[in-house]
PDB file of C-alpha atoms in Angstrom:
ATOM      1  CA  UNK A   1     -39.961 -21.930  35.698  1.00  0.00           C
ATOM      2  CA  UNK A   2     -41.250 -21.476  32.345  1.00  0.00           C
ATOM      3  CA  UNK A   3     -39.961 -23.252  29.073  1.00  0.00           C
ATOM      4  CA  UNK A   4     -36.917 -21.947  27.655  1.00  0.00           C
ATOM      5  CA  UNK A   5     -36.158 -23.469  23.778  1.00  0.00           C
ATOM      6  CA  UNK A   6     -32.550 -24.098  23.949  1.00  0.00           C
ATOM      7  CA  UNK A   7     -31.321 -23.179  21.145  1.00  0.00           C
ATOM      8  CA  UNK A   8     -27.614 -24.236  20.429  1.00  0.00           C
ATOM      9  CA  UNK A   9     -27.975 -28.086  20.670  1.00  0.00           C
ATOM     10  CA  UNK A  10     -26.139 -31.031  19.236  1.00  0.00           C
ATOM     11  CA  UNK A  11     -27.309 -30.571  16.504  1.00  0.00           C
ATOM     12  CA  UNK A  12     -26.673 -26.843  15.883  1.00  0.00           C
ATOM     13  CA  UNK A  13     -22.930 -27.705  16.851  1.00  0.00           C
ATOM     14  CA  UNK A  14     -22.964 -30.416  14.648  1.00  0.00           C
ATOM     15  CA  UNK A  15     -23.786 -28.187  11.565  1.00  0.00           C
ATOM     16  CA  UNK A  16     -21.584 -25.116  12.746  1.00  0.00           C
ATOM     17  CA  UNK A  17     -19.280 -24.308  10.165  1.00  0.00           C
ATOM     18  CA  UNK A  18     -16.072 -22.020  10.857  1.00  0.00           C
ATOM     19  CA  UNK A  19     -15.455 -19.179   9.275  1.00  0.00           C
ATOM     20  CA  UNK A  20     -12.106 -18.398   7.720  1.00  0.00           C
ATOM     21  CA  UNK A  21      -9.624 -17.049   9.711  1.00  0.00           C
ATOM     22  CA  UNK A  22      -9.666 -13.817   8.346  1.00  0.00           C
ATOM     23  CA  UNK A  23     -12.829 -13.353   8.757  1.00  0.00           C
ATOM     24  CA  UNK A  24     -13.069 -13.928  11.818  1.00  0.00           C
ATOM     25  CA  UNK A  25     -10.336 -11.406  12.326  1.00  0.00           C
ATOM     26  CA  UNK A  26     -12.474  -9.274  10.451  1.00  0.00           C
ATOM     27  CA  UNK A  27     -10.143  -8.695   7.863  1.00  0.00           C
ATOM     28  CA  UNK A  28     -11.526  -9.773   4.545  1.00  0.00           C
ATOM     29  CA  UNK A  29     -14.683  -9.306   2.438  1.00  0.00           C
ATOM     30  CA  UNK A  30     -14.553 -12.886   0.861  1.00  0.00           C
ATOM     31  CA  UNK A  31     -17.933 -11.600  -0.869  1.00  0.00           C
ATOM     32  CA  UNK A  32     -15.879  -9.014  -2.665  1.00  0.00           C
ATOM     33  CA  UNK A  33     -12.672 -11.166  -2.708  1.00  0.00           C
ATOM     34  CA  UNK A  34     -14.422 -13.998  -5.164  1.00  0.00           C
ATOM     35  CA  UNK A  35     -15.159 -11.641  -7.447  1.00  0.00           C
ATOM     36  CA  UNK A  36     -12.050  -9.801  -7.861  1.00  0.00           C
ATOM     37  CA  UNK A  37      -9.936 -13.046  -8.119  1.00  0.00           C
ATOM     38  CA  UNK A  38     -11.883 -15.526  -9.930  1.00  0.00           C
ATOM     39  CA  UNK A  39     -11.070 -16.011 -13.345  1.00  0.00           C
ATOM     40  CA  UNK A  40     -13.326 -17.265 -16.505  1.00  0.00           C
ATOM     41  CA  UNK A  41     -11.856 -20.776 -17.193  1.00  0.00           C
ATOM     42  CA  UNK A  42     -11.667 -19.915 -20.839  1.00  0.00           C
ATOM     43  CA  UNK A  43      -8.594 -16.983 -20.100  1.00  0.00           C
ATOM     44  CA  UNK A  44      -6.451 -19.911 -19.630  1.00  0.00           C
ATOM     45  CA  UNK A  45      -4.613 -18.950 -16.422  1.00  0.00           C
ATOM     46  CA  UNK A  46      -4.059 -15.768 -16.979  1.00  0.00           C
ATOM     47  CA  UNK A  47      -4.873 -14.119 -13.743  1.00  0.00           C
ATOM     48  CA  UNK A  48      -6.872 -11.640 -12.997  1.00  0.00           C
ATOM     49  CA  UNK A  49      -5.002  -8.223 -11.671  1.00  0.00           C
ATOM     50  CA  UNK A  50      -5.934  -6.005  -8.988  1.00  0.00           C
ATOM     51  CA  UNK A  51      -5.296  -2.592  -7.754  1.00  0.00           C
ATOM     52  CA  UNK A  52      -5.149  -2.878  -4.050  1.00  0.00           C
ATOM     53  CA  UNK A  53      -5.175   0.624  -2.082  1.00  0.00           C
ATOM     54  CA  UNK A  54      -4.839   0.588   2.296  1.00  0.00           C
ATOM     55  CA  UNK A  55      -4.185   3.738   3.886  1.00  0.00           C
ATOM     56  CA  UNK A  56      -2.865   3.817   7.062  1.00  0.00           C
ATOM     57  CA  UNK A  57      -2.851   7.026   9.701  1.00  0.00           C
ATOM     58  CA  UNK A  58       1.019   7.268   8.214  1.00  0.00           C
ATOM     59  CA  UNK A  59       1.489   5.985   4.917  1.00  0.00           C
ATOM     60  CA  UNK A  60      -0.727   5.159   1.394  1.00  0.00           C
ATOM     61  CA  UNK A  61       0.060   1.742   0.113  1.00  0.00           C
ATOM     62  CA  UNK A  62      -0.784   0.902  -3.605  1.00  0.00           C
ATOM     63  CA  UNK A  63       0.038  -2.435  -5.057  1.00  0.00           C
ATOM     64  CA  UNK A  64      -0.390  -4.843  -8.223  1.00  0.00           C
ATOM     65  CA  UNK A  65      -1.874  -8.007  -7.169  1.00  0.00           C
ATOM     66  CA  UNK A  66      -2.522 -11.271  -8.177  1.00  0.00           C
ATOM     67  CA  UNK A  67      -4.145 -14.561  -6.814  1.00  0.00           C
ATOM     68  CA  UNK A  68      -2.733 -17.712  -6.534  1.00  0.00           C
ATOM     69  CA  UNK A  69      -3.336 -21.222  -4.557  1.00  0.00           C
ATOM     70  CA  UNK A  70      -0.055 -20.386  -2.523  1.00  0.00           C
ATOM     71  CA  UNK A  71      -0.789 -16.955  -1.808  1.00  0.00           C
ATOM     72  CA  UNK A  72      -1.370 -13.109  -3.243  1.00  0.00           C
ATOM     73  CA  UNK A  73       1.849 -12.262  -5.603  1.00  0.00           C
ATOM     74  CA  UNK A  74       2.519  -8.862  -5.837  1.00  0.00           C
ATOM     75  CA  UNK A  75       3.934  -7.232  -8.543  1.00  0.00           C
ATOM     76  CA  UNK A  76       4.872  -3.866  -7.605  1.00  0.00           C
ATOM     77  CA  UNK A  77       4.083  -1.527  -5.051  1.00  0.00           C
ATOM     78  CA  UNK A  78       4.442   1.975  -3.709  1.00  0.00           C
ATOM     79  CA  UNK A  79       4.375   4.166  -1.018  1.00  0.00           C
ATOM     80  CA  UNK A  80       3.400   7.681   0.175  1.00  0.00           C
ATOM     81  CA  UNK A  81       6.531   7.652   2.039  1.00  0.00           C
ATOM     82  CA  UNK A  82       8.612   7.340  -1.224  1.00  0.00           C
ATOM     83  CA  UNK A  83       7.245  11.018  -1.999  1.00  0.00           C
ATOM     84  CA  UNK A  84       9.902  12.846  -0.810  1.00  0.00           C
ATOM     85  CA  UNK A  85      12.449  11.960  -3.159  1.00  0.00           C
ATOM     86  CA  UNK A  86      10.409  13.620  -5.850  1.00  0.00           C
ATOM     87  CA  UNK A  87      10.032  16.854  -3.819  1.00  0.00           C
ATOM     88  CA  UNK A  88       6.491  16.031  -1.705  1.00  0.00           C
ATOM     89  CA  UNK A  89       7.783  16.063   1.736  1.00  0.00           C
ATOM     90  CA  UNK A  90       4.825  17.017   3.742  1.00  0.00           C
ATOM     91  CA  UNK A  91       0.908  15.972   3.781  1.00  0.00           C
ATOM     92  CA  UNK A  92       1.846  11.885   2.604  1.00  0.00           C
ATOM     93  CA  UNK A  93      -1.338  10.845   3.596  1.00  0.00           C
ATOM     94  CA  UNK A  94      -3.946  14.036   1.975  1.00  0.00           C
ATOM     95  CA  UNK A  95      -5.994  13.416  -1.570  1.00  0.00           C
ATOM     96  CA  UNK A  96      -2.745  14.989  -3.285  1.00  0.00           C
ATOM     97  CA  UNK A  97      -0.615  12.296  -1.885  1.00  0.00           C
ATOM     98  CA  UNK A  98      -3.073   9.679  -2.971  1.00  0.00           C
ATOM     99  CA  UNK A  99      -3.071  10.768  -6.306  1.00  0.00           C
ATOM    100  CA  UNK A 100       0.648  11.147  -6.419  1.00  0.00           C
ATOM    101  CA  UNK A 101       0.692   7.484  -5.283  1.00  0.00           C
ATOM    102  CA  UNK A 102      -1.278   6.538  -7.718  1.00  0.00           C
ATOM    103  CA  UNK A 103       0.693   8.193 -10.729  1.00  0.00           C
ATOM    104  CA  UNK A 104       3.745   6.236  -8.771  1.00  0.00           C
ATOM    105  CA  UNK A 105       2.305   2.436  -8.789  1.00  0.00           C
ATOM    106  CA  UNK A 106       0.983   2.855 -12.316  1.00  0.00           C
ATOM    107  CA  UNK A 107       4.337   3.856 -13.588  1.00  0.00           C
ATOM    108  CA  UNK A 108       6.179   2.092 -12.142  1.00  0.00           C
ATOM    109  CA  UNK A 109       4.554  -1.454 -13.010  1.00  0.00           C
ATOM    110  CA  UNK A 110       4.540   0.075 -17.126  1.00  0.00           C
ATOM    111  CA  UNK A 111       8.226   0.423 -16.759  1.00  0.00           C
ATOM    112  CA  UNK A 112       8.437  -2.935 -15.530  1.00  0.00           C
ATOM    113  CA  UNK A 113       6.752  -4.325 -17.984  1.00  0.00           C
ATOM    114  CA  UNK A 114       7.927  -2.255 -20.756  1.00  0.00           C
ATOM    115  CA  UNK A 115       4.914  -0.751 -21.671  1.00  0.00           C
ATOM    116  CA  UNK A 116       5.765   3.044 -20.183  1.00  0.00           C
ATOM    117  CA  UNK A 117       6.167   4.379 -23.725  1.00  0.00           C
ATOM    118  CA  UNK A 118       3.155   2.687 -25.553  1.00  0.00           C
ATOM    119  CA  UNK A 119       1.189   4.062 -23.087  1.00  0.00           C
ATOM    120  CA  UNK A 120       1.707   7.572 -21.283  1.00  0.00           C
ATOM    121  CA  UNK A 121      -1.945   7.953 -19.991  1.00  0.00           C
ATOM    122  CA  UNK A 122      -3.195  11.423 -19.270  1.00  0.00           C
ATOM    123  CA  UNK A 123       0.024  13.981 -19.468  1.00  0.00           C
ATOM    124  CA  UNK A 124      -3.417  17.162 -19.441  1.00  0.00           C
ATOM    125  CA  UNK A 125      -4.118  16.965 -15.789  1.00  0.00           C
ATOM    126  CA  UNK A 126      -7.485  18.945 -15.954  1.00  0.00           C
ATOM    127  CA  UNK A 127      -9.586  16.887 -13.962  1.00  0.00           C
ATOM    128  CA  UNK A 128     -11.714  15.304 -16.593  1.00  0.00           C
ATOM    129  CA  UNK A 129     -12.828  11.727 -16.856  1.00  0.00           C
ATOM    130  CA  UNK A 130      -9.896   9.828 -18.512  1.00  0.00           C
ATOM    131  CA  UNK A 131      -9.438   6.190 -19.537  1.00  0.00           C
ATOM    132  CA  UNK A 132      -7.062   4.635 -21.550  1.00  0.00           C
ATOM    133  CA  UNK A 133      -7.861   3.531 -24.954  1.00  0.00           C
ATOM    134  CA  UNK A 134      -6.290   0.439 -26.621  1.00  0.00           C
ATOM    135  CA  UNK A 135      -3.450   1.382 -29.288  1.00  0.00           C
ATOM    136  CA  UNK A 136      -3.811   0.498 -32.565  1.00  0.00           C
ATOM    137  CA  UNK A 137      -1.164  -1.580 -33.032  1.00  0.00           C
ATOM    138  CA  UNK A 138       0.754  -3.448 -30.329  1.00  0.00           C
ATOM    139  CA  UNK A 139      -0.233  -4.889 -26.951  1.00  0.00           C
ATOM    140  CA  UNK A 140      -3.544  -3.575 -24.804  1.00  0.00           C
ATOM    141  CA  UNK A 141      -3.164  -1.753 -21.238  1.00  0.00           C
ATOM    142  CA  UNK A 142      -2.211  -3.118 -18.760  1.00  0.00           C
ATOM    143  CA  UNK A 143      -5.804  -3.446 -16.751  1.00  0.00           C
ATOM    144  CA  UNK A 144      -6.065  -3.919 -13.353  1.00  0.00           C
ATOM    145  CA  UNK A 145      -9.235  -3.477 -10.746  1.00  0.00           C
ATOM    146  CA  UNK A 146      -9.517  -1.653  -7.593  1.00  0.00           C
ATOM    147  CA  UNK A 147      -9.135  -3.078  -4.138  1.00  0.00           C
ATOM    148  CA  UNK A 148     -10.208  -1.250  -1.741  1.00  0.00           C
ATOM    149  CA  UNK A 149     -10.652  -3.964   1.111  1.00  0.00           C
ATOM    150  CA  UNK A 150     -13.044  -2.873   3.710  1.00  0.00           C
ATOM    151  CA  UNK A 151     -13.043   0.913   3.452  1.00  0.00           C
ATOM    152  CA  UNK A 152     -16.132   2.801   2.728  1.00  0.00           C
ATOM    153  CA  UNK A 153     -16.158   3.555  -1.007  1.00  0.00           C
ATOM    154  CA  UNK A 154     -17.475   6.982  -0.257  1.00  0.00           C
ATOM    155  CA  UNK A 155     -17.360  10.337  -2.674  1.00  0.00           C
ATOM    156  CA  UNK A 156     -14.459  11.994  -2.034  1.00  0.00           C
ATOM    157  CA  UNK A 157     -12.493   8.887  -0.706  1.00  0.00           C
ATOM    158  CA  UNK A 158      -8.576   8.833  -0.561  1.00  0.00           C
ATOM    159  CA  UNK A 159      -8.680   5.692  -2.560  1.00  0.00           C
ATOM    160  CA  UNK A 160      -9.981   7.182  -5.570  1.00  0.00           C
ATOM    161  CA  UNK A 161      -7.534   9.562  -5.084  1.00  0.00           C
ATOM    162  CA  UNK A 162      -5.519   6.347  -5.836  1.00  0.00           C
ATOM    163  CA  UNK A 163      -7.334   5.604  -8.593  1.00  0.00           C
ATOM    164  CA  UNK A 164      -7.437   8.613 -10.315  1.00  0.00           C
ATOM    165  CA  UNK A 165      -3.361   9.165 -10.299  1.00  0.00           C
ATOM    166  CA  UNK A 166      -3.544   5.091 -11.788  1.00  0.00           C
ATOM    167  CA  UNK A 167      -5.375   5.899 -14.337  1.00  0.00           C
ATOM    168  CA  UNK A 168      -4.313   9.188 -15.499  1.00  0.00           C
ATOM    169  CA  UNK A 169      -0.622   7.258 -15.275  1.00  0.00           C
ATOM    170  CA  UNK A 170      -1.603   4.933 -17.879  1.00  0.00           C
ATOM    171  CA  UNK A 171      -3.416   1.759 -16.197  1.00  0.00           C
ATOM    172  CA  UNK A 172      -6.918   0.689 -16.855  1.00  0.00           C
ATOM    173  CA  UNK A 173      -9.193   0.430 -14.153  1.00  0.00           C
ATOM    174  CA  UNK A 174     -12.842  -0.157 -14.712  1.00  0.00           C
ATOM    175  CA  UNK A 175     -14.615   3.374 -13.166  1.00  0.00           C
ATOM    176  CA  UNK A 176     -16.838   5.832 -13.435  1.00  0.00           C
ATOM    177  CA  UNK A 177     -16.833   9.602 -12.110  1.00  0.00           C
ATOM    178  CA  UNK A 178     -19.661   9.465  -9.322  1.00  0.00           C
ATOM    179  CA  UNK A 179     -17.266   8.662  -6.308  1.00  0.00           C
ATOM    180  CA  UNK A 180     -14.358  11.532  -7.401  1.00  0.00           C
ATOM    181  CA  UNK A 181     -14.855  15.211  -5.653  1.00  0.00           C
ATOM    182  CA  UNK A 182     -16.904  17.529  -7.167  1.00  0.00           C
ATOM    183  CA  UNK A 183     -19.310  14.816  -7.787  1.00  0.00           C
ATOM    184  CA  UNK A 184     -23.088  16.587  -7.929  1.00  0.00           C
ATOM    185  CA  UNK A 185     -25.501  13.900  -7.431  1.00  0.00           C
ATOM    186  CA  UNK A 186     -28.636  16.148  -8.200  1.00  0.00           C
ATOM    187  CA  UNK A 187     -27.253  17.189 -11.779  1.00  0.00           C
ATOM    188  CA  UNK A 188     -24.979  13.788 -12.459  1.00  0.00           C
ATOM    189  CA  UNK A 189     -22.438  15.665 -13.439  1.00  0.00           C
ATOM    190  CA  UNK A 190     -18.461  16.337 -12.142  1.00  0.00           C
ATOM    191  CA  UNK A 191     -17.080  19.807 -11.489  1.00  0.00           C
ATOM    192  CA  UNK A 192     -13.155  18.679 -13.058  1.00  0.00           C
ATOM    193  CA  UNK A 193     -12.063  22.130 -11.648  1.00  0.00           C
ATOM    194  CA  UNK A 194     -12.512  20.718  -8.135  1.00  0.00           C
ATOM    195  CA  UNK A 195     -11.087  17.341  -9.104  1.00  0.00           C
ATOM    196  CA  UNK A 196      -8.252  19.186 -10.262  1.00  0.00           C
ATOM    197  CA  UNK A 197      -7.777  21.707  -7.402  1.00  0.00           C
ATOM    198  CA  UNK A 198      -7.624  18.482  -5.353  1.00  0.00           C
ATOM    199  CA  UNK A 199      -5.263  16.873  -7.504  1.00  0.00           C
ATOM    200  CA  UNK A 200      -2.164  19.606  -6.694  1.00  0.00           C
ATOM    201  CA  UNK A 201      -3.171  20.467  -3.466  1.00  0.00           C
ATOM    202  CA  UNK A 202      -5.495  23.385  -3.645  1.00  0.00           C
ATOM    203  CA  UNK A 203      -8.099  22.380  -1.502  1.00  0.00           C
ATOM    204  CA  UNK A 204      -5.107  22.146   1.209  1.00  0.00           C
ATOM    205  CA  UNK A 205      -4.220  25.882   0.483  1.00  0.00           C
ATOM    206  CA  UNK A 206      -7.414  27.150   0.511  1.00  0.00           C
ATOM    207  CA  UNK A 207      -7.821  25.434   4.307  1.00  0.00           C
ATOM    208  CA  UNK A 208      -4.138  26.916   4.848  1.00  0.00           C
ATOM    209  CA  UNK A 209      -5.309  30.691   4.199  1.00  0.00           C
ATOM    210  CA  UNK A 210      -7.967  30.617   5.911  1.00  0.00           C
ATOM    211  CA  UNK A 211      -6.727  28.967   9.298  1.00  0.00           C
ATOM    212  CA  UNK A 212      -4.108  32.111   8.829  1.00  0.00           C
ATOM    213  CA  UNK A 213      -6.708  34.148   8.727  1.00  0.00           C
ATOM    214  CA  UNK A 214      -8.528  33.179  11.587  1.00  0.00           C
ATOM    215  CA  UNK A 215      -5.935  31.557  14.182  1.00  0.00           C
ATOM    216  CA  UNK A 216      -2.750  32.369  13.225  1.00  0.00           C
ATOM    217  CA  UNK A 217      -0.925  30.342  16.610  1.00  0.00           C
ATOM    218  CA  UNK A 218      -2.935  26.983  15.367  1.00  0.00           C
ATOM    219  CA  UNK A 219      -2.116  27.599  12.080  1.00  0.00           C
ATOM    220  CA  UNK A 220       1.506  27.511  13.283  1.00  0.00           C
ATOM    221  CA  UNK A 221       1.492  24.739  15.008  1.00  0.00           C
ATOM    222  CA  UNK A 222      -0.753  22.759  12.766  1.00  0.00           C
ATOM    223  CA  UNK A 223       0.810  23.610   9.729  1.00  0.00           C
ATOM    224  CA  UNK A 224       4.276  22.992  11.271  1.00  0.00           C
ATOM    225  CA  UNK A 225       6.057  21.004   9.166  1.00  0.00           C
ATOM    226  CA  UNK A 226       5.028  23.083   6.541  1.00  0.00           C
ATOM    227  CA  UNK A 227       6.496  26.144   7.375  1.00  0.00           C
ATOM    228  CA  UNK A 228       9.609  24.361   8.680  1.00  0.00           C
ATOM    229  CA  UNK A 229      10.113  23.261   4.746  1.00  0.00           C
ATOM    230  CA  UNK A 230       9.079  26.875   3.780  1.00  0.00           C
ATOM    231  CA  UNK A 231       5.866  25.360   1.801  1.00  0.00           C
ATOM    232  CA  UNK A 232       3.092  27.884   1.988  1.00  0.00           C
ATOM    233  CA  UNK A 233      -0.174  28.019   0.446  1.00  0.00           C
ATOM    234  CA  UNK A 234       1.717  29.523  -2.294  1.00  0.00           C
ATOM    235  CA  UNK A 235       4.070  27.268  -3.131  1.00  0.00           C
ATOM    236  CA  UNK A 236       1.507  23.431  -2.749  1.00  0.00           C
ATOM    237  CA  UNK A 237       0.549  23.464  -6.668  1.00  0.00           C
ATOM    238  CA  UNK A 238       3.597  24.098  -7.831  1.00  0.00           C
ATOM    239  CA  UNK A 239       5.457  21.245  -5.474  1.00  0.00           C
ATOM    240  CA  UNK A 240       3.057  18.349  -6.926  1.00  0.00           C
ATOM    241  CA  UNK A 241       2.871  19.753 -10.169  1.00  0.00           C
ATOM    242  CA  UNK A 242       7.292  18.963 -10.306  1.00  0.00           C
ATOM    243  CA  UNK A 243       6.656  16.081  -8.463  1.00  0.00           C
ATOM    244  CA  UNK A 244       4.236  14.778 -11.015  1.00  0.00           C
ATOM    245  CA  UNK A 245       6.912  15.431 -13.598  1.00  0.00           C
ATOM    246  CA  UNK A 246       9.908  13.574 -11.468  1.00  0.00           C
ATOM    247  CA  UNK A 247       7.699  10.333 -10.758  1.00  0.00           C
ATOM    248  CA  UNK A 248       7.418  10.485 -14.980  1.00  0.00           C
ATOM    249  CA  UNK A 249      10.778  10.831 -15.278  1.00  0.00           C
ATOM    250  CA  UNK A 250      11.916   8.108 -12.684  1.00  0.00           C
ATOM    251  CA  UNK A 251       9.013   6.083 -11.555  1.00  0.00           C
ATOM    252  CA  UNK A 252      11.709   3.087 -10.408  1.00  0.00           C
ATOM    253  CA  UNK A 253      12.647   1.560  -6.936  1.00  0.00           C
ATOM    254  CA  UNK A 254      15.880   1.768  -5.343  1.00  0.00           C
ATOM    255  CA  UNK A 255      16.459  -0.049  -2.425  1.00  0.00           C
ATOM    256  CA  UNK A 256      18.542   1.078   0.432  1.00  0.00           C
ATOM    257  CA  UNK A 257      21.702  -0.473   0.908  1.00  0.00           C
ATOM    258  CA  UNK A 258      22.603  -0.380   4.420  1.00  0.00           C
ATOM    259  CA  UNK A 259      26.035  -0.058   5.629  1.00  0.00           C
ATOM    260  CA  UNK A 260      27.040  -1.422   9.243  1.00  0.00           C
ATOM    261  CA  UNK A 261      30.868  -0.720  11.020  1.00  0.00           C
ATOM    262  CA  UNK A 262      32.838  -3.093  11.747  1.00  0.00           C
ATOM    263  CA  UNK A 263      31.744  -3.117  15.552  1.00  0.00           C
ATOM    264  CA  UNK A 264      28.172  -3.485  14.556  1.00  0.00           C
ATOM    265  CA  UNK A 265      28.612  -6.447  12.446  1.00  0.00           C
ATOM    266  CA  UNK A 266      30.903  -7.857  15.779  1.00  0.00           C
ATOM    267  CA  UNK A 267      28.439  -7.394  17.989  1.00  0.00           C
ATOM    268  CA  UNK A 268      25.571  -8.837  15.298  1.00  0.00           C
ATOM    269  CA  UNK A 269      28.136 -11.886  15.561  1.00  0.00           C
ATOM    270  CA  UNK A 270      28.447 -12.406  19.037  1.00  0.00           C
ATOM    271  CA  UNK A 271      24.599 -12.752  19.796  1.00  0.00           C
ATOM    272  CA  UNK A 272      24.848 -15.405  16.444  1.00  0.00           C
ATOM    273  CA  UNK A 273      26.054 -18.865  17.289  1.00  0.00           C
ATOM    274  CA  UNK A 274      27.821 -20.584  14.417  1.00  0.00           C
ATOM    275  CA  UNK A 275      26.441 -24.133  13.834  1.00  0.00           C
ATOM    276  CA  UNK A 276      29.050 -26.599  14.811  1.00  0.00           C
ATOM    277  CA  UNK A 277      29.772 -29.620  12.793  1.00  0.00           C
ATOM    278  CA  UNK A 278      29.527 -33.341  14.657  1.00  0.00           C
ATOM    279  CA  UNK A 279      33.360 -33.358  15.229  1.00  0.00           C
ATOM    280  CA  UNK A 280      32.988 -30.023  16.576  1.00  0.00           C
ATOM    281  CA  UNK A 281      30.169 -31.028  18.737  1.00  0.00           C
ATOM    282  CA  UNK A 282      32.441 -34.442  19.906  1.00  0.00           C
ATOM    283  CA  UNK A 283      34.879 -32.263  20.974  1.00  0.00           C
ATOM    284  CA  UNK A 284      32.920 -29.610  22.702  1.00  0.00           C
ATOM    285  CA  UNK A 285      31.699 -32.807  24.776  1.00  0.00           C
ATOM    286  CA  UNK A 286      35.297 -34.170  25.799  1.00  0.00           C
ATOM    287  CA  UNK A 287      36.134 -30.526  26.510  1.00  0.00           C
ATOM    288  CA  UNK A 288      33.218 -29.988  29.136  1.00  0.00           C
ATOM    289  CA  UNK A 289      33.931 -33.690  30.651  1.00  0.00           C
ATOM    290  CA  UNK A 290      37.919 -33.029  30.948  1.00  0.00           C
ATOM    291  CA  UNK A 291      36.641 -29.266  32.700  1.00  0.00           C
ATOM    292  CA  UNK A 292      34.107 -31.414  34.878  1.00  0.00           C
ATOM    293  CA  UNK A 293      36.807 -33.890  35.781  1.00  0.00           C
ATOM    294  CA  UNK A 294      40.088 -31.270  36.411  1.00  0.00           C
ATOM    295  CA  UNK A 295      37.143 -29.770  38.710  1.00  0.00           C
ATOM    296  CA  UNK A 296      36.179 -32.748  40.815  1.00  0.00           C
ATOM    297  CA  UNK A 297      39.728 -33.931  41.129  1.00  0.00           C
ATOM    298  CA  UNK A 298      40.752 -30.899  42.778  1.00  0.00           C
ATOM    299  CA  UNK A 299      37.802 -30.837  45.083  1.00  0.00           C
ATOM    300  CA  UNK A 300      38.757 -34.023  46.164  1.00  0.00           C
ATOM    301  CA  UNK A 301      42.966 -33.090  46.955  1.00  0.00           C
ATOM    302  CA  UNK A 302      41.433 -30.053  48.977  1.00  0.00           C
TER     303      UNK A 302
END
C-alpha cells in the first residue's frame, strides 16, 4: 500500500477555527459586513447607516440600518407589498416596484426625522444621475450606504432599482451610474431615457405589446392580474407616475389594528392557562386529593 500523507491531524484540529454561524449558513459576507459597519473612532459613536435591500420571489424589502454590540437596529423599513395603497397593485417585485420602494424607505425615514422638507431630492424624474447636495444652511442629508448582502451587483439589478428611488427621494448614497440600465460600457456613458422608461414601467409595456402581438392566450394568462385590474400597457406610466406623487404626499406607516369577536378572543382564552397564585395552587392540590379520596372510598363500599 503506498504512503498516504494524512492530512487532518492533531494538529490541524488543534488550529481549526470555526467560522461564524452565519457563515456557515452562508448567510453573510463578513468581508463586506466590516466595512459597512465599522466606524472611524474619531466620529464619536455616531454609527454608521446603511441601506439594506433583499428581494424575495414576493416582496422588496428596504431598510435603515445600524450596528450595534446587541444587534442590527433598524430604523425604518418598507415594503413592495405596501404599494397598493398608493395605487401599484400589480408587478411588486419588477424594476418599477424597486424604485417605488425606494422613493418609499427614503421618505419615509426624512419624515421621521424631520428632514422631508429640507430636503425633497429629485421631484424631475428624467433618468439622469442625481445626488443630493448639502443645503446651505441647516443640517446635511441624511447619508446612508447600500446593502445589498449577497446578491450579484450586476447592471440592471433590482437593487439599484432601490437605490435609484433612495436617492432621487432625498437620501445620500455613495454611487455612480455604471450598474443602472442603459449603462453602455463601450462609450461610458448612460442612456437616462432607458433609466427612465424603467423607472414608470415602460420596459413592462413594451414586453406587454408585444406578447399581445404574438400570443395573445399567454399574454392572457400571464398578464392576468393585469387585466383583472384593467391595467394595460396603456395605463403602467401613468399608475407609477400617481403613485410616485401619493408616496410624496404620505410616505408614513400605519399599522393594522386587528379586530377579533368575542368568540375568537374565547377560544384564544381557553387554549391560555392563567397562572395561578400559591394559594391557588394549595388549593388545586387539596381539591385533586379530596377527588382522589371520595374516589377510593367508594371503590372500597362497592
Amino acid at each position: 500500500m503506498p504512503f498516504v500523507k494524512l492530512q487532518k491531524n492533531k494538529a490541524y484540529y488543534k488550529r481549526y477555527q470555526t467560522k461564524y454561524r452565519r457563515r456557515r449558513e452562508g448567510k453573510t459576507d463578513y468581508y463586506a459586513r466590516k466595512r459597512l459597519v465599522v466606524q472611524a473612532k474619531n466620529k464619536y459613536n455616531s454609527p454608521k447607516y446603511r441601506l439594506v435591500v433583499r428581494i424575495t420571489s414576493t416582496d422588496i424589502i428596504a431598510q435603515i440600518v445600524y450596528a450595534r454590540i446587541q444587534g442590527d437596529v433598524v430604523m425604518a423599513a418598507a415594503y413592495s407589498h405596501e404599494l397598493p395603497k398608493y395605487g401599484i397593485t400589480v408587478g411588486l417585485t419588477n424594476w418599477s416596484a424597486a424604485y417605488a420602494t425606494g422613493l418609499l424607505i427614503a421618505r419615509r425615514i426624512l419624515t421621521k426625522l424631520k428632514l422631508a422638507d429640507k430636503y425633497e431630492g429629485n421631484t424631475n424624474i428624467d433618468g439622469t444621475y442625481y445626488s443630493v447636495e448639502d443645503a446651505e444652511y441647516g443640517p446635511r442629508p441624511f447619508k446612508a450606504f447600500l446593502d445589498v448582502g449577497l446578491r450579484r451587483t450586476t447592471t440592471g439589478s433590482r437593487v439599484f432599482g432601490v437605490l435609484k428611488g433612495a436617492v432621487d427621494g432625498g437620501l445620500k448614497v455613495p454611487h455612480s451610474e455604471n450598474r443602472f440600465p442603459g449603462w453602455d460600457a463601450q462609450a461610458k456613458s448612460l442612456d437616462a431615457e432607458v433609466v427612465r422608461k424603467y423607472i414608470v414601467g415602460g420596459h413592462v409595456a413594451d414586453y406587454m405589446r408585444e406578447l399581445e402581438e404574438d400570443d395573445e392566450e399567454v399574454y392572457k394568462r400571464q398578464f392576468a392580474k393585469y387585466l383583472e385590474n384593467d391595467i394595460d400597457a396603456d395605463k403602467i406610466e401613468e399608475m407609477y407616475e400617481e403613485a410616485h406623487k401619493k408616496i410624496r404626499e404620505d410616505p408614513t406607516f400605519e399599522p393594522k389594528t386587528h379586530e377579533y369577536s368575542d368568540e375568537a378572543i374565547a377560544k384564544l382564552k381557553k387554549f391560555k392557562a392563567k397562572k395561578r397564585n400559591l394559594k391557588q395552587r394549595k388549593d388545586r392540590i387539596k381539591q385533586k386529593k379530596a377527588s382522589w379520596l371520595a374516589k377510593r372510598a367508594a371503590a372500597a363500599e362497592e
